[in-house]
Amino acid sequence: LPLPERSLISRIRQQQRSRLPNRSRFSNGGKGGRVIAGIGDDCSILRVPSGHEALVTTDFSLEGVHFRREWHPPESVGHRCLARGLSDIAAMGGEPIAAFLSLALPAKLAQGWVDKFLQGLLKLASDFSVSLAGGDTSQSPNGVLADIIVVGSVPKDKAVLRCGARPGDRIYVTGSLGGSAAALDVLYSGRVLKAGSYPSHFRPVPRVKAGQFVRSKGWASSMIDISDGLSTDLSHLCEESGVGAEIESGAIPRATVGSPARQVDIQFALHGGDDYELLFTSSKAIPSRIAGVTVTEIGRITRGKAILLINNSGAKRRIRPEGWQHFRS
Amino acid sequence: LPLPERSLISRIRQQQRSRLPNRSRFSNGGKGGRVIAGIGDDCSILRVPSGHEALVTTDFSLEGVHFRREWHPPESVGHRCLARGLSDIAAMGGEPIAAFLSLALPAKLAQGWVDKFLQGLLKLASDFSVSLAGGDTSQSPNGVLADIIVVGSVPKDKAVLRCGARPGDRIYVTGSLGGSAAALDVLYSGRVLKAGSYPSHFRPVPRVKAGQFVRSKGWASSMIDISDGLSTDLSHLCEESGVGAEIESGAIPRATVGSPARQVDIQFALHGGDDYELLFTSSKAIPSRIAGVTVTEIGRITRGKAILLINNSGAKRRIRPEGWQHFRS
């Protein structure tokens, strides 16, 4: 490895030590000794709990596509990078075990930026007892390039897939929607924004516990995370399940953001991505709060293939996926 | 997902179907039904064989850093991308299960390039019975950006680490070294090159079977793959094991490349990377051919910390890691 890469690895190791006490390469780090060997060999070694299957997800966070350095503080970029992966594990009802980071940095990037990026990532990892167990480092020809891989586990045959929704099932979402898109709207307009007033954009919380809860109860017939926007992700779920849906405009929980705080426009809640809430279907009535997060019924699965939006006066119109196009750079 | 990404996924699926017959998303594809669900859900689901641990490795292949489109045919870029990951699994003595590809493409890239890239990658995957089980796609702000993740397995506690070399152990390498660096030397000089005359650069073969063989026999006290060059990777192995080494210059197997064929300079064999041969240590004398590849004893592990090169007249000089700096762009 060239020297810049070696020093990056040292930095990652140091960050790990400071954030995740009592962890070393062969410490059997993570929950229940599931990371046998981490950064420093050709591969990392993980132990998947007996009777469980492994879950694997990968997500790019590319400068200019998924974030901008002039808009996003480095801690937020690191946080969002890992949140994307954890949210995918949540959407299967799984438990995250370890994260792997492939990180390419431009030659001129300030060390402080990288340190804060890793701080943001490792703080979220620590919150979810996830080890950063390996990855790759490289010089980048242009911009910061990150790819996060999260490996998790789920009891055998119990993963909640996208394809299980059945006509008549109720449709639920966790938390509230559109807060992340509302932040982007402000950023695009060039107006000033207080990051703390838009937590769902700068520090989204992946719904790992809620996903595990509905999976363990056997409540969800299908599940997906809302990364591309409700209209797009609901259409993915319906397509994989071979069904349609009707959702009530007035029932969609809209995020409250900004300062002074206000509820976001319905368009952001319908089509805005990157909120990392869960969308799931169930044949049962679900409590309105699970694992510390609100759960809202927003509609029903139907036999047809269309996705219909019902407004407050009962009129129905077909909606099409208009999800997340990332940054229009 | 934006439309270009959706069509890329369709293309990956089609490529998979054509290359890997009888595979569908829920086909229990791969060896022994170990990929339960692949491309198309929030996560892929893998089954790790009972009594085994999971191996995970990630490797970037970035345009301008790891390859150049004007130098490398797209099939070669795809092949090399996956070979990097498979080689890391080989270096642990593991068996690959599935690969995941995060792929970001510039808006203007020709479809034909992507198709051939995937063909090269999927041909190698097929050779090793590895499924392409998921990943991520994105638009790239600049150049082709790929990150390959390979997940494999190894019997519990049997992975061959870098840290087990002991004084007196013999040092072995598979195959021959320096062929990949020799190709780069020609490319840098601006001379014309026939890719077929430099297979170790354009189509390196990861030594998965050889790695498994020495692991299953219990022969290797430590192992690493030679991705950064013999001098660098031997120094990694010695550092992790807390030992030194003496290697005989005349014993290092040098690649024969080019047209007309000639043996590469010793400097390429000592310091050139990207050959993806295995370097391992053993307290035993190993056969000169295992799993279809030659194995050459090149020296001994020593108690000191230095790495010494012994020339043909018996003189020793200290060598320092001068490994792979990727492209000096």
XYZ file of C-alpha atoms in Angstrom:
658
model
C 0.000 0.000 0.000
C 1.260 3.516 -0.734
C 1.971 5.590 2.338
C -1.186 7.747 2.276
C -3.260 4.584 2.363
C -1.305 3.076 5.240
C -1.745 6.206 7.289
C -5.455 6.174 6.523
C -5.723 2.644 7.843
C -3.819 3.665 10.967
C -6.271 6.477 11.383
C -9.240 4.173 11.000
C -7.712 1.856 13.600
C -7.141 4.723 15.998
C -10.667 5.986 15.491
C -11.964 2.525 16.210
C -9.979 2.246 19.402
C -11.126 5.610 20.666
C -14.784 5.095 19.769
C -15.108 1.401 20.408
C -13.221 0.573 23.570
C -11.600 -2.818 24.148
C -11.595 -3.595 20.473
C -8.533 -4.923 18.717
C -8.042 -6.924 15.574
C -8.508 -10.228 17.328
C -10.721 -9.104 20.133
C -13.782 -10.984 18.942
C -15.249 -7.530 18.631
C -18.892 -6.750 18.097
C -21.850 -8.510 19.585
C -21.143 -12.011 20.894
C -17.727 -12.400 19.293
C -18.953 -12.231 15.736
C -16.001 -10.386 14.221
C -13.080 -12.808 14.495
C -10.533 -10.775 12.525
C -10.928 -7.285 11.180
C -8.761 -4.713 9.413
C -5.275 -6.002 8.647
C -5.547 -9.326 6.809
C -6.590 -10.269 3.276
C -10.173 -10.786 4.440
C -12.149 -10.121 7.574
C -13.601 -13.150 9.326
C -17.153 -13.076 10.666
C -19.166 -15.625 12.550
C -22.828 -15.801 11.509
C -24.957 -17.026 14.427
C -26.006 -20.652 14.160
C -29.431 -21.004 12.518
C -29.072 -17.627 10.844
C -28.494 -16.514 7.278
C -26.120 -13.720 6.287
C -27.413 -10.449 4.829
C -25.172 -8.358 2.568
C -25.765 -4.879 1.181
C -23.533 -2.349 -0.582
C -24.185 1.380 -1.112
C -22.133 4.066 -2.779
C -21.773 7.539 -1.282
C -20.149 9.562 -4.052
C -19.280 13.230 -3.855
C -21.415 15.184 -6.297
C -23.981 12.378 -6.542
C -24.982 11.525 -2.966
C -23.455 14.456 -1.115
C -21.649 17.732 -1.636
C -18.774 18.808 0.536
C -20.044 22.406 0.503
C -23.468 21.298 1.780
C -22.741 18.398 4.079
C -20.482 18.506 7.149
C -18.023 15.574 7.067
C -19.580 13.949 10.154
C -22.923 13.964 8.327
C -21.395 12.397 5.195
C -19.919 9.578 7.314
C -23.183 9.127 9.227
C -25.306 9.038 6.073
C -22.860 6.667 4.374
C -23.332 4.001 7.059
C -27.029 4.787 7.608
C -27.757 3.725 4.021
C -26.343 0.264 4.668
C -27.906 -0.183 8.104
C -31.277 0.796 6.681
C -31.059 -2.026 4.121
C -30.399 -4.511 6.929
C -33.372 -3.023 8.823
C -35.608 -3.519 5.779
C -34.984 -7.291 5.920
C -35.697 -7.403 9.662
C -32.036 -8.248 10.223
C -29.379 -7.429 12.771
C -26.200 -5.719 11.533
C -22.903 -7.434 12.442
C -20.136 -5.502 10.719
C -19.463 -2.753 8.211
C -16.746 -2.542 5.569
C -15.676 0.724 3.999
C -14.040 1.204 0.619
C -12.821 4.778 0.682
C -10.994 6.683 -2.065
C -9.759 10.178 -1.262
C -8.415 12.947 -3.492
C -4.721 13.684 -2.885
C -5.415 17.215 -1.646
C -8.160 16.433 0.858
C -7.509 17.819 4.354
C -6.844 15.191 7.020
C -9.377 16.883 9.262
C -12.157 16.144 6.805
C -11.357 12.427 6.819
C -11.123 12.294 10.599
C -14.541 13.922 10.971
C -16.026 11.696 8.269
C -14.812 8.636 10.197
C -16.036 10.107 13.501
C -19.539 10.452 12.066
C -19.471 6.939 10.636
C -18.015 5.331 13.763
C -20.388 7.146 16.115
C -23.347 5.627 14.260
C -21.564 2.244 14.163
C -21.111 2.438 17.902
C -24.794 3.358 18.432
C -25.718 0.113 16.667
C -22.855 -2.011 18.116
C -21.489 -2.561 14.621
C -17.760 -3.073 14.014
C -15.935 -1.419 11.147
C -14.234 -4.673 10.221
C -12.379 -3.937 7.005
C -12.483 -2.360 3.602
C -10.168 -0.854 1.037
C -8.456 2.493 0.637
C -7.267 4.184 -2.517
C -6.385 7.526 -3.940
C -9.329 9.008 -5.827
C -8.900 10.619 -9.229
C -11.833 12.967 -8.442
C -13.770 13.635 -5.265
C -14.462 11.536 -2.204
C -15.719 8.067 -3.137
C -17.113 5.778 -0.466
C -18.768 2.394 -0.702
C -20.251 0.975 2.487
C -20.881 -2.727 2.870
C -22.930 -3.971 5.796
C -23.163 -7.635 6.712
C -25.929 -8.706 9.050
C -27.852 -11.785 9.998
C -31.410 -12.962 10.241
C -32.904 -16.265 11.448
C -33.064 -18.812 8.633
C -36.011 -18.253 6.249
C -37.269 -15.295 8.312
C -35.947 -12.368 6.267
C -38.771 -10.019 5.260
C -38.712 -9.710 1.470
C -40.297 -7.196 -0.886
C -42.411 -9.827 -2.574
C -44.862 -10.927 0.116
C -47.564 -8.203 0.029
C -51.096 -9.563 -0.532
C -54.347 -7.787 -1.515
C -56.057 -6.467 1.605
C -52.828 -5.993 3.570
C -52.497 -2.683 5.392
C -49.599 -0.433 4.403
C -47.497 1.125 7.151
C -44.605 3.564 7.368
C -42.372 4.333 10.336
C -41.592 7.887 11.427
C -42.345 10.753 9.055
C -41.466 11.438 5.436
C -40.083 14.242 3.278
C -37.755 15.891 5.776
C -34.636 14.977 3.854
C -36.012 16.226 0.524
C -37.101 19.471 2.203
C -33.495 20.072 3.296
C -32.275 19.486 -0.254
C -34.874 21.935 -1.537
C -33.433 24.628 0.718
C -29.861 23.747 -0.275
C -30.676 23.873 -3.989
C -32.341 27.262 -3.578
C -29.116 28.634 -2.116
C -30.799 29.619 1.147
C -29.011 29.152 4.462
C -29.983 26.159 6.532
C -29.317 25.007 10.096
C -28.331 21.338 9.876
C -29.765 20.720 13.338
C -33.240 21.676 12.083
C -33.164 18.931 9.450
C -32.012 15.835 11.363
C -33.675 13.416 8.939
C -31.403 14.742 6.194
C -28.125 15.179 8.060
C -28.448 12.381 10.623
C -31.117 9.917 9.531
C -31.727 7.097 12.015
C -31.949 3.681 10.366
C -34.943 1.778 11.778
C -33.036 -1.357 12.725
C -34.913 -2.064 15.955
C -38.347 -1.464 14.406
C -37.477 -3.761 11.490
C -36.349 -6.514 13.821
C -39.440 -6.065 15.958
C -41.973 -6.482 13.145
C -39.952 -9.421 11.778
C -39.760 -11.162 15.161
C -43.518 -10.743 15.643
C -44.200 -12.129 12.180
C -46.241 -9.014 11.427
C -44.807 -7.923 8.082
C -45.760 -9.661 4.834
C -43.282 -7.453 2.947
C -40.880 -4.635 3.760
C -38.580 -2.112 2.045
C -36.758 0.985 3.244
C -37.731 4.351 1.809
C -34.448 5.439 0.264
C -35.739 6.530 -3.151
C -39.050 8.076 -2.029
C -42.434 6.624 -1.038
C -43.839 6.574 -4.590
C -40.773 4.776 -5.968
C -40.222 2.328 -3.126
C -43.930 1.452 -2.862
C -43.876 0.738 -6.594
C -40.824 -1.552 -6.129
C -42.650 -3.417 -3.378
C -45.863 -3.713 -5.422
C -43.963 -4.820 -8.520
C -42.102 -7.555 -6.639
C -45.345 -8.685 -4.976
C -47.476 -8.497 -8.136
C -50.036 -6.205 -6.510
C -51.228 -2.591 -6.462
C -51.933 -0.117 -3.677
C -54.208 2.683 -2.568
C -52.782 5.272 -0.208
C -54.534 8.135 1.526
C -52.878 11.463 1.001
C -54.077 12.791 4.359
C -52.683 9.791 6.236
C -49.090 10.135 5.063
C -47.020 11.338 8.034
C -45.223 14.476 6.909
C -41.964 15.520 8.574
C -41.739 18.730 10.603
C -38.468 20.503 9.858
C -36.732 23.872 9.701
C -36.652 26.808 12.054
C -39.349 27.898 12.682
C -40.591 24.329 12.382
C -43.179 23.580 9.698
C -44.687 20.502 8.104
C -43.194 19.637 4.699
C -45.181 19.743 1.464
C -46.955 16.512 0.511
C -44.795 16.289 -2.646
C -41.660 15.872 -0.528
C -43.347 13.175 1.566
C -44.602 11.366 -1.556
C -41.507 11.529 -3.734
C -38.533 12.647 -1.604
C -35.899 10.049 -0.802
C -33.195 9.465 1.789
C -35.475 9.441 4.843
C -34.605 5.808 5.588
C -37.946 5.038 7.137
C -39.467 1.569 6.700
C -42.456 0.793 4.506
C -44.143 -2.508 5.273
C -47.374 -4.384 4.768
C -49.310 -6.486 7.233
C -52.572 -8.399 7.405
C -52.844 -7.219 11.015
C -53.494 -3.914 12.772
C -50.116 -2.780 14.154
C -49.609 -0.651 17.300
C -49.035 3.022 16.577
C -45.610 2.940 18.216
C -43.004 0.154 18.063
C -39.390 0.139 19.218
C -39.582 3.840 20.009
C -40.832 5.000 16.620
C -44.315 5.934 15.411
C -45.994 3.662 12.882
C -48.724 5.017 10.620
C -51.203 3.150 8.441
C -51.324 4.936 5.088
C -53.377 2.616 2.874
C -54.106 -0.867 1.565
C -52.663 -3.310 -0.915
C -55.009 -3.975 -3.860
C -55.440 -6.622 -6.524
C -54.804 -4.204 -9.425
C -51.346 -3.106 -10.507
C -51.876 0.649 -10.137
C -50.815 2.792 -7.217
C -53.628 5.220 -6.427
C -53.550 8.285 -4.203
C -56.834 9.112 -2.455
C -57.254 12.784 -1.571
C -59.218 14.176 1.357
C -62.466 14.343 -0.648
C -62.141 10.692 -1.702
C -61.027 11.264 -5.298
C -58.437 8.819 -6.603
C -55.597 9.532 -8.986
C -52.852 7.296 -10.209
C -49.374 8.202 -9.013
C -46.181 7.212 -10.739
C -42.781 6.683 -9.186
C -40.988 10.030 -9.180
C -38.309 9.076 -6.753
C -34.936 10.222 -5.901
C -32.697 11.257 -8.761
C -29.831 12.115 -6.398
C -28.250 15.466 -7.160
C -28.998 16.862 -10.574
C -25.327 17.666 -11.152
C -33.587 4.200 -8.852
C -33.197 6.482 -11.848
C -33.815 4.819 -15.193
C -30.181 4.340 -16.254
C -29.580 2.394 -13.065
C -32.653 0.224 -13.529
C -31.560 -0.702 -17.024
C -28.078 -1.512 -15.734
C -29.578 -3.901 -13.225
C -31.654 -5.501 -15.963
C -28.486 -5.912 -17.954
C -26.665 -7.515 -15.048
C -29.586 -9.896 -14.600
C -29.587 -10.798 -18.274
C -25.837 -11.341 -18.260
C -26.225 -13.586 -15.264
C -28.924 -15.641 -16.924
C -26.895 -16.119 -20.081
C -23.657 -16.948 -18.281
C -24.985 -18.810 -15.293
C -27.776 -21.074 -16.480
C -30.720 -22.019 -14.260
C -30.162 -19.075 -12.019
C -32.938 -16.802 -10.893
C -33.363 -14.535 -7.925
C -34.704 -17.281 -5.746
C -33.029 -20.226 -7.397
C -30.761 -21.022 -4.457
C -28.019 -20.249 -6.943
C -24.345 -20.944 -6.440
C -22.769 -23.952 -4.860
C -25.090 -25.971 -2.647
C -27.862 -23.390 -2.441
C -25.799 -20.779 -0.667
C -27.292 -17.690 -2.324
C -30.889 -17.585 -1.121
C -31.829 -14.214 -2.630
C -29.742 -12.062 -4.914
C -30.200 -8.845 -6.886
C -33.583 -7.241 -6.318
C -34.203 -6.872 -2.584
C -32.765 -4.552 0.074
C -30.100 -7.130 0.903
C -28.882 -10.382 -0.560
C -29.255 -13.455 1.620
C -26.426 -15.982 1.874
C -26.149 -19.241 3.725
C -22.727 -19.851 5.280
C -22.071 -23.600 5.556
C -22.509 -24.999 9.046
C -19.209 -25.050 10.958
C -17.762 -22.369 8.721
C -16.926 -18.704 9.223
C -17.652 -15.992 6.663
C -14.850 -14.169 4.843
C -15.425 -10.660 3.492
C -13.173 -8.556 1.281
C -13.688 -5.326 -0.664
C -11.511 -3.907 -3.457
C -11.828 -0.774 -5.532
C -11.151 -0.764 -9.276
C -11.071 2.922 -10.189
C -10.446 4.308 -13.637
C -7.146 6.202 -13.667
C -5.952 4.461 -10.501
C -6.317 0.715 -11.132
C -6.976 0.704 -14.860
C -7.144 2.940 -17.893
C -9.817 2.583 -20.517
C -7.257 3.298 -23.265
C -5.013 0.474 -22.021
C -7.383 -2.175 -20.753
C -10.127 -3.860 -22.783
C -13.425 -3.792 -20.855
C -13.468 -7.594 -20.446
C -10.051 -7.344 -18.794
C -11.219 -4.570 -16.443
C -14.172 -6.743 -15.360
C -11.966 -9.812 -14.996
C -9.316 -7.977 -12.967
C -11.990 -6.341 -10.798
C -13.313 -9.708 -9.589
C -9.872 -11.381 -9.569
C -8.737 -8.943 -6.861
C -11.507 -10.081 -4.539
C -11.199 -13.790 -5.304
C -7.461 -13.582 -4.638
C -8.116 -12.229 -1.128
C -10.402 -15.187 -0.429
C -7.670 -17.509 -1.798
C -5.129 -15.935 0.564
C -7.194 -17.065 3.574
C -7.571 -20.588 2.179
C -11.272 -19.899 1.717
C -13.946 -20.755 -0.797
C -15.758 -17.878 -2.507
C -19.573 -17.914 -2.291
C -20.804 -14.721 -3.898
C -19.669 -11.398 -5.305
C -21.308 -7.981 -4.983
C -20.566 -5.135 -7.352
C -20.948 -1.440 -6.668
C -20.641 0.177 -10.067
C -20.787 3.877 -10.944
C -20.708 4.829 -14.606
C -20.225 8.191 -16.326
C -23.347 9.380 -18.174
C -21.658 9.210 -21.579
C -20.190 5.710 -21.336
C -21.117 3.436 -24.242
C -23.431 0.532 -23.349
C -21.091 -1.817 -25.170
C -18.301 -1.046 -22.724
C -20.479 -1.970 -19.749
C -21.698 -5.166 -21.390
C -18.136 -6.312 -22.072
C -17.016 -5.313 -18.580
C -19.785 -7.484 -17.137
C -18.976 -10.323 -19.546
C -15.382 -10.364 -18.328
C -16.460 -10.270 -14.706
C -19.185 -12.901 -15.086
C -16.971 -15.259 -17.089
C -14.488 -15.338 -14.203
C -17.365 -15.670 -11.714
C -18.647 -18.633 -13.667
C -15.168 -20.233 -13.746
C -15.177 -20.165 -9.958
C -18.914 -20.973 -9.513
C -19.448 -17.620 -7.817
C -22.785 -15.794 -8.066
C -23.016 -12.069 -8.649
C -25.563 -11.688 -5.887
C -26.090 -7.950 -5.549
C -24.499 -4.549 -5.328
C -25.293 -0.948 -6.084
C -25.357 1.183 -9.204
C -24.963 4.913 -9.555
C -24.042 7.584 -11.988
C -20.381 8.525 -11.676
C -19.262 12.161 -11.651
C -15.951 11.100 -13.267
C -14.774 7.822 -14.773
C -15.778 4.224 -14.159
C -15.808 3.391 -10.442
C -16.159 -0.207 -9.326
C -15.977 -1.775 -5.893
C -16.060 -5.550 -5.724
C -17.067 -7.362 -2.568
C -16.499 -11.091 -2.289
C -17.963 -13.175 0.504
C -16.561 -16.633 1.076
C -16.320 -19.222 3.793
C -13.688 -21.228 5.587
C -13.992 -23.952 8.251
C -14.140 -22.437 11.746
C -10.708 -21.369 13.091
C -8.960 -22.653 9.937
C -8.443 -19.403 8.003
C -4.763 -18.890 7.174
C -3.732 -15.515 8.599
C -0.750 -13.300 7.905
C 0.509 -13.552 11.469
C 1.545 -17.202 11.810
C 5.036 -17.291 10.206
C 7.755 -18.663 12.518
C 11.572 -18.502 12.269
C 12.827 -21.424 10.194
C 9.651 -21.668 8.069
C 10.210 -22.009 4.338
C 8.782 -19.268 2.107
C 6.854 -20.281 -0.998
C 5.208 -18.514 -3.929
C 2.777 -19.925 -6.485
C 3.230 -19.378 -10.223
C 5.640 -16.698 -11.430
C 6.044 -13.024 -10.614
C 6.488 -9.721 -12.403
C 4.450 -10.381 -15.534
C 1.838 -7.797 -14.676
C 4.392 -5.075 -13.922
C 6.217 -5.881 -17.164
C 2.998 -5.196 -19.090
C 2.581 -1.852 -17.321
C 6.178 -0.979 -18.177
C 5.397 -1.465 -21.872
C 2.149 0.519 -21.578
C 3.871 3.426 -19.816
C 6.567 3.529 -22.487
C 3.888 4.009 -25.131
C 4.902 0.870 -27.017
C 2.300 -1.407 -28.541
C 1.442 -4.554 -26.641
C -0.493 -7.725 -27.414
C -2.759 -8.365 -24.438
C -2.606 -12.106 -25.099
C 1.155 -12.086 -24.469
C 0.663 -10.701 -20.949
C -2.049 -12.912 -19.454
C -0.937 -12.286 -15.857
C -1.719 -8.599 -16.351
C -4.908 -8.772 -18.407
C -6.382 -12.023 -17.063
C -4.726 -12.948 -13.780
C -5.940 -16.244 -12.314
C -6.670 -16.049 -8.585
C -5.145 -19.079 -6.834
C -8.311 -20.167 -5.065
C -7.751 -23.907 -5.419
C -4.085 -23.732 -4.373
C -5.009 -21.658 -1.322
C -7.700 -24.121 -0.292
C -5.338 -27.032 -0.851
C -2.562 -25.758 1.422
C -5.155 -24.750 4.029
C -6.880 -28.144 3.956
C -3.523 -29.915 4.329
C -2.583 -27.673 7.255
C 0.639 -26.808 5.454
C 0.656 -23.005 5.659
C 1.648 -21.188 8.850
C 0.809 -17.848 7.162
C -0.396 -16.667 3.762
C -0.993 -13.459 1.793
C -1.677 -12.744 -1.866
C 0.876 -10.784 -3.872
C -1.197 -7.808 -4.941
C 1.239 -5.025 -4.035
C 4.500 -6.767 -5.001
C 6.647 -9.451 -3.336
C 8.764 -6.975 -1.348
C 5.711 -5.177 0.035
C 3.531 -8.199 0.714
C 6.375 -10.182 2.297
C 7.010 -7.197 4.567
C 3.289 -7.151 5.535
C 3.453 -10.851 6.381
C 6.697 -10.451 8.371
C 5.358 -7.418 10.216
C 2.160 -9.189 11.249
C 4.148 -12.271 12.300
C 6.918 -10.335 14.078
C 9.671 -12.003 12.044
C 12.149 -11.317 9.226
C 13.025 -13.170 6.044
C 15.867 -14.094 3.722
C 15.014 -14.699 0.090
C 17.257 -15.943 -2.692
C 17.241 -13.734 -5.740
C 17.979 -16.658 -8.061
C 15.091 -18.704 -6.696
C 12.351 -16.152 -7.377
C 10.247 -17.486 -10.275
C 10.172 -14.765 -12.908
C 7.310 -14.561 -15.392
C 7.858 -15.154 -19.094
C 5.868 -12.636 -21.125
C 5.720 -10.701 -24.386
C 6.197 -11.700 -27.973
C 8.858 -12.950 -28.492
C 8.645 -14.381 -24.991
C 11.287 -13.340 -22.473
C 11.781 -13.600 -18.742
C 10.996 -10.377 -16.870
C 13.608 -8.344 -15.002
C 14.135 -9.294 -11.350
C 12.947 -5.815 -10.290
C 9.482 -6.529 -11.691
C 9.389 -9.885 -9.883
C 10.550 -8.297 -6.606
C 8.452 -5.149 -6.575
C 5.756 -5.434 -9.250
C 2.179 -5.915 -8.065
C -1.091 -7.263 -9.419
C 0.118 -10.803 -10.171
C -2.298 -12.291 -7.610
C -0.026 -15.200 -6.788
C 0.054 -16.570 -3.237
C 2.943 -16.126 -0.814
C 2.920 -18.548 2.103
C 5.162 -20.011 4.765
C 5.417 -23.589 5.939
C 7.486 -25.658 8.349
C 7.266 -28.476 5.779
C 8.719 -29.126 2.331
C 5.832 -28.600 -0.119
C 5.420 -30.411 -3.475
C 6.534 -28.330 -6.457
C 3.061 -28.423 -7.983
C -0.279 -28.187 -6.195
C -3.777 -27.734 -7.622
C -2.339 -27.273 -11.110
C 0.098 -24.481 -10.267
C 3.848 -24.517 -9.635
C 5.062 -23.765 -6.124
C 8.598 -22.448 -5.584
C 10.594 -22.185 -2.364
C 12.259 -18.761 -2.362
C 13.718 -18.436 1.151
C 13.323 -18.766 4.884
C 11.707 -16.882 7.731
C 14.262 -15.490 10.222
C 14.248 -14.267 13.796
C 15.400 -10.724 12.881
C 13.055 -8.052 11.524
C 14.905 -7.343 8.267
C 14.066 -8.729 4.837
C 17.333 -9.712 3.138
C 17.902 -10.581 -0.500
C 20.695 -13.107 -1.151
C 22.284 -12.810 -4.596
C 23.819 -15.650 -6.605
C 27.252 -15.171 -5.006
C 25.797 -15.347 -1.505
C 25.958 -11.622 -0.662
C 23.035 -10.293 1.357
C 21.425 -6.893 1.100
C 18.440 -5.481 2.861
C 15.408 -4.830 0.672
C 12.654 -2.419 1.474
C 9.069 -2.567 0.363
C 8.805 -0.772 -2.965
C 5.451 -2.106 -3.909
C 2.720 -1.115 -6.138
C 1.885 2.566 -6.346
C -0.903 1.931 -8.878
C -0.751 4.309 -11.817
C 1.325 7.398 -11.325
C -1.433 9.617 -12.666
